[in-house]
XYZ file of N, CA and C in Angstrom:
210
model
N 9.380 2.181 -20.272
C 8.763 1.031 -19.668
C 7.459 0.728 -20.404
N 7.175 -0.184 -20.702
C 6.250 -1.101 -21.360
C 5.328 -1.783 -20.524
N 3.969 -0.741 -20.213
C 3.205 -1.581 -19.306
C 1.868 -2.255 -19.997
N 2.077 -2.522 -21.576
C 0.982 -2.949 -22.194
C 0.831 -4.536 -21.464
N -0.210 -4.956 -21.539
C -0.122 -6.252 -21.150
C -0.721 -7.153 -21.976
N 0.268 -8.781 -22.440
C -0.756 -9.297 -23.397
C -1.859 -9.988 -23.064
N -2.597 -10.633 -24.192
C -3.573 -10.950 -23.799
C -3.894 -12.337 -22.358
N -2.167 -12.951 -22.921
C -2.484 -13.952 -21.778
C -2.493 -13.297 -19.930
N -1.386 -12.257 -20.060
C -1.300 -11.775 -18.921
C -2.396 -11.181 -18.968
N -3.392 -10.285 -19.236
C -4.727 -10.117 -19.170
C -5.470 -11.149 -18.739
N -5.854 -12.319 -19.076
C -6.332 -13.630 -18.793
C -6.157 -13.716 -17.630
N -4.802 -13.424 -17.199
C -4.259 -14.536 -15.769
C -4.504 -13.545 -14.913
N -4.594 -11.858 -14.936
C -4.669 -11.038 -14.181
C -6.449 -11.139 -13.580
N -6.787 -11.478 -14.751
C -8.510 -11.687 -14.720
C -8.506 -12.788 -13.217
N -7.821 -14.343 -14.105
C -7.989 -15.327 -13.494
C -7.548 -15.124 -11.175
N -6.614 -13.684 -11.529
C -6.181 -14.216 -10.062
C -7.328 -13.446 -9.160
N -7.866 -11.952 -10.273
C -8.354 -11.389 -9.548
C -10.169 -11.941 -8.995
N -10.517 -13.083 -9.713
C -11.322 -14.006 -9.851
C -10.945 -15.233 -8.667
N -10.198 -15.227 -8.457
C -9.506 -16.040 -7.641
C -9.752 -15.613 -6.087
N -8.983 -14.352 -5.794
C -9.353 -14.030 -4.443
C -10.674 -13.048 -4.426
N -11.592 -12.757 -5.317
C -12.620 -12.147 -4.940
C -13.730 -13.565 -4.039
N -13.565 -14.477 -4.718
C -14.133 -15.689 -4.078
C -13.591 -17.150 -3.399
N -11.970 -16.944 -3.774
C -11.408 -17.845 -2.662
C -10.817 -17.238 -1.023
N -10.599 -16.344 -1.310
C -9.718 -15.398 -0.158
C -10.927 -15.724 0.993
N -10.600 -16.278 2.004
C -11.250 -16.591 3.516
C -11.968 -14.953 3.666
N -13.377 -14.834 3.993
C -13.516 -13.990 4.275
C -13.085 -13.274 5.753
N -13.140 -14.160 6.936
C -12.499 -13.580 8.145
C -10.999 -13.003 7.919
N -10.341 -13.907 7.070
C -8.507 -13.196 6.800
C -8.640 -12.338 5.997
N -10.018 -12.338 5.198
C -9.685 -10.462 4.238
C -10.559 -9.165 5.594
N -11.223 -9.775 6.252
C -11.792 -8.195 7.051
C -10.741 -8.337 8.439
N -9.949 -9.230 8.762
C -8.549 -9.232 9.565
C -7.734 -8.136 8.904
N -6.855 -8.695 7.425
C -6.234 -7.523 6.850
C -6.999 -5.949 6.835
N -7.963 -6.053 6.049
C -8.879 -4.654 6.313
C -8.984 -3.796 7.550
N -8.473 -4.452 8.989
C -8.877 -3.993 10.085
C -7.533 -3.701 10.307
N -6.126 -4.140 9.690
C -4.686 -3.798 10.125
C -4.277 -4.896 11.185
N -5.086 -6.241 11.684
C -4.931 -6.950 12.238
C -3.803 -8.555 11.362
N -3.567 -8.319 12.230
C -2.305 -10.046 11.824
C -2.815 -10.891 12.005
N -2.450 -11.415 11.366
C -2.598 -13.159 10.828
C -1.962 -13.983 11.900
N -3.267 -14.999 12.251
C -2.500 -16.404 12.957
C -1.275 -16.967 12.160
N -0.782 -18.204 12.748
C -0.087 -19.000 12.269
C -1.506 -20.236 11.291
N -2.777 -19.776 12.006
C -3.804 -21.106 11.780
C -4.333 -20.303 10.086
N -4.586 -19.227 10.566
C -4.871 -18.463 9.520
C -3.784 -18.693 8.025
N -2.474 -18.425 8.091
C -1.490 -18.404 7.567
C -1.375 -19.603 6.443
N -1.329 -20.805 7.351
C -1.618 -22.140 6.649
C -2.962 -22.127 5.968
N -3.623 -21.757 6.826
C -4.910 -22.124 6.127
C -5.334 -21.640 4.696
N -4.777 -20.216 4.342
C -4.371 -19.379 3.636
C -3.556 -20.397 2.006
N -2.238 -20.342 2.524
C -1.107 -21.500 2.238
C -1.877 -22.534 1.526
N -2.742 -23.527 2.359
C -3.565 -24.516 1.845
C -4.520 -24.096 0.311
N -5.155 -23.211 0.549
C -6.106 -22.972 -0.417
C -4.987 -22.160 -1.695
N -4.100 -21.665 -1.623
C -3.321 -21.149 -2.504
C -2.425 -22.861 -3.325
N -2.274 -23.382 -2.105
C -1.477 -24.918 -2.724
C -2.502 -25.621 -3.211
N -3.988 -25.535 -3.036
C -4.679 -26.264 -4.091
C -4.931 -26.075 -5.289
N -4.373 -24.883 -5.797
C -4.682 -24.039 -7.325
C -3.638 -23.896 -7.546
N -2.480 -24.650 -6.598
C -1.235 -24.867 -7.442
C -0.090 -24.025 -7.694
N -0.461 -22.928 -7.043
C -0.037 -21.144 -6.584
C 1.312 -20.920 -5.463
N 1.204 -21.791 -4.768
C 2.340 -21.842 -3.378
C 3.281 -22.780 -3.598
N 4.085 -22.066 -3.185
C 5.795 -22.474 -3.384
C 6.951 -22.134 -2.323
N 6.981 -23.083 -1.809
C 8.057 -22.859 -0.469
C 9.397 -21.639 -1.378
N 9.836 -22.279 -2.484
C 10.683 -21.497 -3.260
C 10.105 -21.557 -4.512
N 11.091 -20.351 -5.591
C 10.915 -20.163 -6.825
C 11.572 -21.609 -7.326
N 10.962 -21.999 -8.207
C 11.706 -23.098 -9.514
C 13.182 -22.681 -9.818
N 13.669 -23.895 -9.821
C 15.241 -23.597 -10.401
C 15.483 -22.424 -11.444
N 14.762 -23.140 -12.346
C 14.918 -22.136 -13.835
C 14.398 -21.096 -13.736
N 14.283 -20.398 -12.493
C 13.408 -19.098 -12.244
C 14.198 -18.236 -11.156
N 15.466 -19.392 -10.852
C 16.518 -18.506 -10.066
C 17.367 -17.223 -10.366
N 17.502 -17.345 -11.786
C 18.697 -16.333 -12.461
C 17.609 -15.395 -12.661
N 16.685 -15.048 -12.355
C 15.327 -13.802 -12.538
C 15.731 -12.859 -11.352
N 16.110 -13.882 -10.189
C 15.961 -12.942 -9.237
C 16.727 -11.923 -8.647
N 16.857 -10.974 -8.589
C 18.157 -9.922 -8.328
C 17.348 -9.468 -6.628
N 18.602 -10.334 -6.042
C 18.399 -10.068 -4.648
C 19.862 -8.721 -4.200
């Protein structure tokens, strides 16, 4: 197994972890931290900020179907 990673996946690993250090709702990250569940208000709200960076996807893309081994 080959866990080198290139540079773009480096980039994007950067970019996500950049992502929820300062987008992630702080009440829904000390919820998770506490072992507590998520609203439905929470959930969306969540949903929302992931669909503005373009990230959320009811489903995978067509051309991203034959990837998946269910």
């Amino acid at each position: 197994m080959n866990i080198d990673l290139t540079e773009d996946e480096i980039e994007f690993q950067l970019e996500v972890r950049e992502f929820f250090a300062t987008q992630y709702p702080d009440d829904i990250r000390r919820k998770r931290q506490a072992g507590i569940g998520l609203s439905r208000e929470d959930m969306v709200r969540w949903q929302k900020v992931l669909n503005e960076r373009g990230w959320f996807a009811v489903n995978w893309p067509v051309e991203y179907l034959s990837l998946i081994h269910i």
